[in-house]
Amino acid sequence: MKNIKYLVAGTFFGIVLVKAQVISWFRIQEMFQLTSFHMYGVIGTAVITGIISLQLIKRFKIKTIQGEPIYVAPKTFNKGQVFGGLIFGTGWAITGACPGPLFAQVGMGFTVVGITLLTAIAGTWIYGALKSKLPH
């Protein structure tokens, strides 16, 4: 019962994804075909919200609920990010789903997405198994 808040937050997030049409395979295909601004607007809004939120956290030294300081580690660039992004984007374009909307699509009854969900889990497991052998 102590984790019920995560179920409620996840359900709310799923409803928002459905209402914003972010889980729509057609909207995702429009984005990759450059025929609609809808998804770019959603993603751009998320990026701007993240930037503003991080700046507010840093500027006002906002702490966690437990009173611990929030620390954002500096990011370094490596070529694996380019290859990973290309693989991720290709999978997203082919399946019409990225990891967040996958669960909302399953919740909406799109059972075929179960295959995409299983392959996403398998890909995560394979990465975990090979992580020490991959260039980072």
Coordinates of N, CA, C and O in Angstrom, one line a residue:
M1 N 0.8 -1.2 0.0 CA 0.0 0.0 0.0 C 0.8 1.3 0.0 O 0.4 2.3 -0.4
K2 N 2.1 1.2 0.5 CA 2.9 2.4 0.5 C 3.3 2.8 -0.9 O 3.7 4.0 -1.0
N3 N 3.2 2.0 -1.9 CA 3.5 2.3 -3.2 C 2.3 2.8 -4.1 O 2.5 3.0 -5.3
I4 N 1.2 2.9 -3.5 CA 0.0 3.3 -4.2 C 0.1 4.6 -4.9 O -0.4 4.9 -5.9
K5 N 1.0 5.5 -4.3 CA 1.2 6.8 -4.9 C 1.8 6.7 -6.3 O 1.5 7.5 -7.2
Y6 N 2.6 5.7 -6.5 CA 3.3 5.5 -7.8 C 2.3 5.0 -8.8 O 2.3 5.3 -10.0
L7 N 1.4 4.1 -8.4 CA 0.3 3.6 -9.2 C -0.6 4.8 -9.6 O -1.0 4.9 -10.8
V8 N -1.0 5.6 -8.7 CA -1.8 6.8 -9.0 C -1.1 7.7 -10.0 O -1.7 8.2 -11.0
A9 N 0.2 8.0 -9.7 CA 0.9 8.9 -10.6 C 1.1 8.3 -12.0 O 0.9 9.0 -13.0
G10 N 1.4 7.0 -12.1 CA 1.5 6.4 -13.4 C 0.2 6.3 -14.1 O 0.2 6.5 -15.4
T11 N -0.9 6.1 -13.4 CA -2.2 6.1 -14.1 C -2.5 7.5 -14.6 O -3.0 7.7 -15.8
F12 N -2.3 8.5 -13.8 CA -2.5 9.9 -14.3 C -1.6 10.2 -15.5 O -2.1 10.8 -16.5
F13 N -0.3 9.8 -15.4 CA 0.6 10.0 -16.6 C 0.1 9.3 -17.8 O 0.1 9.9 -18.9
G14 N -0.4 8.1 -17.7 CA -1.0 7.4 -18.8 C -2.2 8.1 -19.4 O -2.3 8.2 -20.6
I15 N -3.1 8.6 -18.6 CA -4.2 9.3 -19.0 C -3.8 10.6 -19.8 O -4.3 10.9 -20.9
V16 N -2.8 11.3 -19.3 CA -2.3 12.5 -20.0 C -1.7 12.1 -21.3 O -2.0 12.8 -22.3
L17 N -1.0 11.0 -21.4 CA -0.4 10.5 -22.7 C -1.5 10.2 -23.7 O -1.4 10.6 -24.9
V18 N -2.6 9.5 -23.2 CA -3.7 9.2 -24.1 C -4.4 10.4 -24.6 O -4.6 10.6 -25.8
K19 N -4.7 11.3 -23.7 CA -5.5 12.6 -24.1 C -4.6 13.5 -25.0 O -5.2 14.2 -25.8
A20 N -3.3 13.5 -24.8 CA -2.5 14.3 -25.7 C -2.1 13.6 -27.0 O -1.4 14.2 -27.8
Q21 N -2.7 12.4 -27.2 CA -2.4 11.6 -28.4 C -1.0 11.3 -28.6 O -0.5 11.0 -29.7
V22 N -0.2 11.3 -27.5 CA 1.2 11.0 -27.6 C 1.4 9.5 -27.9 O 2.5 9.1 -28.4
I23 N 0.5 8.6 -27.5 CA 0.6 7.2 -27.7 C 0.1 6.8 -29.1 O 0.2 5.6 -29.5
S24 N -0.4 7.7 -29.9 CA -1.0 7.4 -31.2 C 0.1 7.0 -32.2 O 1.0 7.8 -32.4
W25 N 0.1 5.8 -32.7 CA 1.0 5.4 -33.7 C 1.0 6.3 -34.9 O 2.0 6.7 -35.5
F26 N -0.2 6.9 -35.3 CA -0.3 7.8 -36.4 C 0.4 9.1 -36.1 O 1.1 9.7 -37.0
R27 N 0.3 9.6 -34.9 CA 1.0 10.8 -34.5 C 2.5 10.6 -34.6 O 3.3 11.5 -35.0
I28 N 3.0 9.5 -34.1 CA 4.4 9.2 -34.1 C 4.9 9.1 -35.6 O 6.0 9.6 -35.9
Q29 N 4.1 8.4 -36.4 CA 4.5 8.4 -37.8 C 4.5 9.7 -38.5 O 5.4 10.0 -39.3
E30 N 3.6 10.6 -38.1 CA 3.6 12.0 -38.7 C 4.8 12.7 -38.3 O 5.4 13.4 -39.1
M31 N 5.3 12.5 -37.1 CA 6.5 13.1 -36.6 C 7.7 12.7 -37.4 O 8.5 13.5 -37.9
F32 N 7.9 11.4 -37.6 CA 9.0 10.9 -38.3 C 8.9 11.2 -39.8 O 10.0 11.2 -40.5
Q33 N 7.7 11.4 -40.3 CA 7.6 11.8 -41.7 C 7.6 13.3 -41.9 O 7.5 13.8 -43.0
L34 N 7.8 14.0 -40.8 CA 7.8 15.5 -40.8 C 6.6 16.1 -41.4 O 6.7 17.1 -42.1
T35 N 5.4 15.5 -41.2 CA 4.2 16.1 -41.7 C 3.3 16.7 -40.7 O 2.3 17.3 -41.0
S36 N 3.7 16.7 -39.4 CA 2.9 17.3 -38.3 C 3.8 17.9 -37.2 O 4.9 17.2 -36.9
F37 N 3.5 19.0 -36.6 CA 4.2 19.6 -35.6 C 3.8 19.1 -34.2 O 4.5 19.3 -33.2
H38 N 2.7 18.3 -34.1 CA 2.1 17.9 -32.8 C 3.1 17.3 -31.9 O 3.3 17.8 -30.7
M39 N 3.8 16.3 -32.3 CA 4.8 15.6 -31.4 C 6.0 16.5 -31.0 O 6.5 16.4 -29.9
Y40 N 6.4 17.2 -32.0 CA 7.6 18.2 -31.7 C 7.2 19.2 -30.7 O 8.0 19.6 -29.9
G41 N 5.9 19.6 -30.7 CA 5.4 20.6 -29.7 C 5.4 19.9 -28.4 O 5.8 20.6 -27.4
V42 N 4.9 18.7 -28.3 CA 4.9 18.0 -27.0 C 6.3 17.8 -26.4 O 6.6 18.1 -25.3
I43 N 7.2 17.3 -27.3 CA 8.6 17.0 -26.8 C 9.2 18.4 -26.5 O 9.9 18.5 -25.5
G44 N 9.0 19.4 -27.3 CA 9.6 20.7 -27.0 C 9.1 21.3 -25.7 O 9.9 21.8 -24.9
T45 N 7.8 21.1 -25.4 CA 7.3 21.6 -24.2 C 7.9 20.8 -23.0 O 8.2 21.5 -22.0
A46 N 8.1 19.5 -23.1 CA 8.8 18.8 -22.1 C 10.2 19.2 -21.8 O 10.6 19.3 -20.7
V47 N 10.9 19.5 -22.9 CA 12.3 19.9 -22.8 C 12.4 21.3 -22.1 O 13.2 21.5 -21.2
I48 N 11.5 22.2 -22.5 CA 11.5 23.5 -21.9 C 11.1 23.5 -20.4 O 11.7 24.1 -19.6
T49 N 10.1 22.6 -20.1 CA 9.7 22.4 -18.7 C 10.9 21.9 -17.9 O 11.1 22.3 -16.8
G50 N 11.6 20.9 -18.4 CA 12.8 20.3 -17.7 C 13.9 21.4 -17.5 O 14.4 21.4 -16.4
I51 N 14.1 22.2 -18.5 CA 15.2 23.2 -18.4 C 14.8 24.2 -17.3 O 15.6 24.5 -16.4
I52 N 13.6 24.7 -17.3 CA 13.1 25.7 -16.3 C 13.1 25.0 -14.9 O 13.6 25.7 -14.0
S53 N 12.6 23.8 -14.8 CA 12.6 23.1 -13.5 C 14.0 23.0 -12.9 O 14.2 23.3 -11.7
L54 N 15.0 22.5 -13.8 CA 16.3 22.4 -13.3 C 17.0 23.7 -12.9 O 17.7 23.8 -11.8
Q55 N 16.7 24.7 -13.6 CA 17.2 26.1 -13.3 C 16.6 26.5 -11.9 O 17.3 27.1 -11.1
L56 N 15.3 26.3 -11.7 CA 14.7 26.7 -10.4 C 15.3 25.9 -9.3 O 15.5 26.4 -8.2
I57 N 15.5 24.6 -9.5 CA 16.1 23.8 -8.5 C 17.5 24.2 -8.1 O 17.8 24.4 -6.9
K58 N 18.3 24.6 -9.1 CA 19.6 25.0 -8.8 C 19.6 26.4 -8.2 O 20.4 26.7 -7.2
R59 N 18.9 27.3 -8.7 CA 18.9 28.7 -8.3 C 18.4 28.9 -6.8 O 18.9 29.6 -6.0
F60 N 17.3 28.1 -6.5 CA 16.7 28.2 -5.2 C 17.1 27.1 -4.2 O 16.6 27.0 -3.1
K61 N 18.1 26.3 -4.7 CA 18.7 25.2 -3.9 C 17.5 24.4 -3.2 O 17.5 24.1 -2.0
I62 N 16.6 24.0 -4.1 CA 15.5 23.2 -3.6 C 16.0 21.8 -3.2 O 16.8 21.2 -3.8
K63 N 15.4 21.3 -2.1 CA 15.8 20.0 -1.6 C 14.7 18.9 -1.8 O 13.6 19.3 -2.1
T64 N 15.1 17.7 -1.6 CA 14.1 16.6 -1.7 C 13.1 16.7 -0.5 O 13.4 17.4 0.4
I65 N 12.1 15.9 -0.5 CA 11.2 15.8 0.6 C 11.9 15.4 1.9 O 11.5 15.9 3.0
Q66 N 12.9 14.6 1.8 CA 13.7 14.2 3.0 C 14.7 15.3 3.4 O 15.4 15.1 4.3
G67 N 14.8 16.4 2.7 CA 15.7 17.5 3.0 C 17.1 17.3 2.5 O 18.0 18.1 2.8
E68 N 17.3 16.4 1.6 CA 18.6 16.2 1.0 C 18.8 17.1 -0.2 O 17.8 17.4 -1.0
P69 N 20.0 17.7 -0.5 CA 20.2 18.5 -1.7 C 20.0 17.7 -2.9 O 20.4 16.5 -3.0
I70 N 19.5 18.4 -4.0 CA 19.4 17.7 -5.3 C 20.7 18.0 -6.1 O 21.0 19.2 -6.3
Y71 N 21.3 17.0 -6.5 CA 22.6 17.2 -7.3 C 22.4 16.6 -8.6 O 22.0 15.4 -8.8
V72 N 22.7 17.4 -9.7 CA 22.6 16.9 -11.0 C 24.1 16.7 -11.5 O 24.8 17.7 -11.6
A73 N 24.5 15.5 -11.8 CA 25.8 15.2 -12.2 C 26.1 15.8 -13.6 O 25.2 15.8 -14.5
P74 N 27.3 16.4 -13.8 CA 27.6 16.9 -15.2 C 27.6 15.7 -16.2 O 28.0 14.6 -15.9
K75 N 27.2 16.0 -17.4 CA 27.1 15.0 -18.4 C 28.3 15.1 -19.3 O 28.7 16.2 -19.7
T76 N 28.8 14.0 -19.7 CA 29.9 14.0 -20.7 C 29.4 13.3 -22.0 O 28.5 12.4 -21.9
F77 N 29.9 13.7 -23.1 CA 29.5 13.2 -24.4 C 30.4 12.0 -24.8 O 31.6 12.1 -24.6
N78 N 29.8 11.0 -25.4 CA 30.5 9.9 -26.0 C 29.8 9.4 -27.2 O 28.6 9.6 -27.3
K79 N 30.5 8.8 -28.1 CA 29.9 8.3 -29.4 C 28.8 7.3 -29.2 O 27.9 7.1 -30.1
G80 N 28.8 6.6 -28.1 CA 27.8 5.6 -27.8 C 26.4 6.2 -27.8 O 25.4 5.6 -28.1
Q81 N 26.4 7.5 -27.4 CA 25.1 8.2 -27.3 C 24.5 8.4 -28.7 O 23.3 8.3 -28.8
V82 N 25.3 8.6 -29.6 CA 24.8 8.8 -31.0 C 24.3 7.5 -31.5 O 23.2 7.4 -32.1
F83 N 25.1 6.4 -31.3 CA 24.6 5.1 -31.8 C 23.4 4.6 -31.1 O 22.4 4.1 -31.7
G84 N 23.3 4.8 -29.8 CA 22.2 4.5 -29.0 C 20.9 5.2 -29.4 O 19.8 4.7 -29.5
G85 N 21.1 6.5 -29.7 CA 20.0 7.4 -30.1 C 19.5 6.9 -31.5 O 18.3 6.9 -31.7
L86 N 20.4 6.5 -32.3 CA 19.9 6.1 -33.7 C 19.2 4.8 -33.5 O 18.1 4.6 -34.2
I87 N 19.6 3.9 -32.7 CA 18.9 2.6 -32.5 C 17.6 2.9 -31.8 O 16.5 2.3 -32.3
F88 N 17.6 3.7 -30.8 CA 16.3 4.1 -30.1 C 15.3 4.7 -31.1 O 14.1 4.3 -31.2
G89 N 15.8 5.7 -31.9 CA 14.9 6.3 -32.8 C 14.4 5.4 -33.9 O 13.2 5.5 -34.3
T90 N 15.2 4.5 -34.4 CA 14.8 3.5 -35.4 C 13.7 2.6 -34.8 O 12.7 2.4 -35.5
G91 N 13.9 2.2 -33.6 CA 12.9 1.3 -33.0 C 11.6 2.1 -32.8 O 10.5 1.5 -32.9
W92 N 11.7 3.3 -32.4 CA 10.6 4.2 -32.1 C 9.8 4.4 -33.4 O 8.6 4.3 -33.5
A93 N 10.5 4.6 -34.5 CA 9.9 4.8 -35.8 C 9.2 3.6 -36.3 O 8.1 3.6 -36.9
I94 N 9.8 2.4 -36.2 CA 9.3 1.2 -36.7 C 8.1 0.7 -35.9 O 7.0 0.4 -36.4
T95 N 8.2 0.8 -34.5 CA 7.1 0.3 -33.7 C 6.0 1.3 -33.4 O 4.9 1.0 -33.0
G96 N 6.4 2.6 -33.5 CA 5.4 3.7 -33.1 C 5.2 3.8 -31.6 O 4.2 4.3 -31.2
A97 N 6.3 3.4 -30.9 CA 6.2 3.5 -29.4 C 7.5 3.7 -28.8 O 8.5 3.0 -29.2
C98 N 7.6 4.6 -27.9 CA 8.9 4.6 -27.0 C 8.5 4.1 -25.7 O 7.3 3.8 -25.4
P99 N 9.4 3.9 -24.8 CA 9.1 3.2 -23.5 C 8.0 3.8 -22.7 O 7.2 3.0 -22.1
G100 N 7.9 5.1 -22.6 CA 6.8 5.7 -21.8 C 5.4 5.3 -22.2 O 4.6 4.8 -21.5
P101 N 5.1 5.6 -23.5 CA 3.8 5.3 -24.0 C 3.5 3.8 -24.2 O 2.3 3.4 -24.3
L102 N 4.5 2.9 -24.1 CA 4.3 1.5 -24.3 C 3.2 1.0 -23.2 O 2.3 0.3 -23.6
F103 N 3.4 1.4 -22.0 CA 2.5 0.9 -21.0 C 1.1 1.6 -21.1 O 0.1 0.9 -20.9
A104 N 1.0 2.8 -21.6 CA -0.3 3.4 -21.8 C -1.0 2.7 -23.0 O -2.2 2.5 -23.0
Q105 N -0.2 2.3 -24.0 CA -0.8 1.6 -25.2 C -1.3 0.2 -24.7 O -2.4 -0.2 -25.1
V106 N -0.6 -0.5 -23.9 CA -1.0 -1.7 -23.4 C -2.3 -1.5 -22.5 O -3.3 -2.2 -22.7
G107 N -2.3 -0.4 -21.7 CA -3.5 -0.1 -20.9 C -4.7 0.2 -21.7 O -5.8 0.0 -21.3
M108 N -4.5 0.8 -22.9 CA -5.6 1.1 -23.8 C -6.1 -0.1 -24.6 O -7.1 0.0 -25.3
G109 N -5.4 -1.3 -24.4 CA -5.9 -2.5 -25.1 C -5.2 -2.8 -26.4 O -5.7 -3.7 -27.1
F110 N -4.2 -2.1 -26.7 CA -3.5 -2.4 -28.0 C -2.5 -3.6 -27.7 O -1.4 -3.4 -27.4
T111 N -3.1 -4.8 -27.8 CA -2.4 -6.0 -27.4 C -1.1 -6.2 -28.2 O -0.2 -6.8 -27.7
V112 N -1.1 -5.8 -29.5 CA 0.1 -6.1 -30.3 C 1.3 -5.4 -29.7 O 2.4 -5.8 -30.0
V113 N 1.1 -4.3 -29.0 CA 2.2 -3.6 -28.3 C 2.9 -4.5 -27.3 O 4.1 -4.2 -26.9
G114 N 2.3 -5.6 -26.9 CA 2.9 -6.5 -26.0 C 4.2 -7.1 -26.5 O 5.2 -7.3 -25.8
I115 N 4.3 -7.3 -27.8 CA 5.5 -7.7 -28.5 C 6.6 -6.6 -28.4 O 7.7 -6.9 -28.0
T116 N 6.2 -5.4 -28.6 CA 7.2 -4.3 -28.5 C 7.7 -4.2 -27.0 O 8.8 -4.0 -26.8
L117 N 6.7 -4.4 -26.1 CA 7.1 -4.3 -24.7 C 8.1 -5.4 -24.3 O 9.1 -5.2 -23.6
L118 N 7.8 -6.6 -24.8 CA 8.7 -7.8 -24.5 C 10.1 -7.5 -25.1 O 11.1 -7.8 -24.5
T119 N 10.1 -7.0 -26.4 CA 11.4 -6.8 -27.0 C 12.2 -5.6 -26.3 O 13.4 -5.6 -26.2
A120 N 11.5 -4.6 -25.8 CA 12.1 -3.6 -25.0 C 12.7 -4.1 -23.7 O 13.8 -3.8 -23.3
I121 N 12.0 -5.0 -23.0 CA 12.5 -5.6 -21.8 C 13.7 -6.5 -22.2 O 14.8 -6.5 -21.5
A122 N 13.6 -7.2 -23.3 CA 14.8 -8.1 -23.7 C 16.0 -7.2 -24.1 O 17.1 -7.6 -23.7
G123 N 15.8 -6.1 -24.7 CA 16.9 -5.2 -25.1 C 17.5 -4.6 -23.8 O 18.8 -4.5 -23.8
T124 N 16.7 -4.3 -22.8 CA 17.3 -3.8 -21.6 C 18.1 -4.9 -20.9 O 19.2 -4.6 -20.4
W125 N 17.6 -6.1 -20.9 CA 18.3 -7.2 -20.3 C 19.6 -7.5 -21.0 O 20.6 -7.7 -20.4
I126 N 19.6 -7.5 -22.3 CA 20.8 -7.7 -23.1 C 21.8 -6.6 -22.8 O 23.0 -6.9 -22.7
Y127 N 21.4 -5.3 -22.8 CA 22.3 -4.3 -22.5 C 22.9 -4.5 -21.1 O 24.2 -4.3 -20.9
G128 N 22.1 -4.8 -20.1 CA 22.7 -5.1 -18.8 C 23.7 -6.2 -18.8 O 24.7 -6.1 -18.1
A129 N 23.4 -7.2 -19.6 CA 24.4 -8.3 -19.6 C 25.7 -8.0 -20.3 O 26.8 -8.5 -20.0
L130 N 25.6 -7.1 -21.3 CA 26.8 -6.7 -22.1 C 27.4 -5.4 -21.7 O 28.4 -5.0 -22.3
K131 N 26.9 -4.7 -20.7 CA 27.3 -3.4 -20.4 C 28.8 -3.3 -20.1 O 29.5 -2.4 -20.6
S132 N 29.4 -4.2 -19.4 CA 30.8 -4.2 -19.1 C 31.7 -4.3 -20.3 O 32.8 -3.9 -20.3
K133 N 31.1 -4.9 -21.4 CA 31.9 -5.1 -22.6 C 31.7 -4.0 -23.7 O 32.4 -4.0 -24.7
L134 N 30.8 -3.1 -23.4 CA 30.5 -2.0 -24.4 C 31.3 -0.8 -24.0 O 31.7 -0.5 -22.9
P135 N 31.7 0.0 -25.1 CA 32.4 1.2 -24.8 C 31.5 2.3 -24.2 O 30.4 2.5 -24.7
H136 N 32.0 2.9 -23.1 CA 31.2 3.9 -22.5 C 32.0 5.2 -22.4 O 33.1 5.3 -21.9

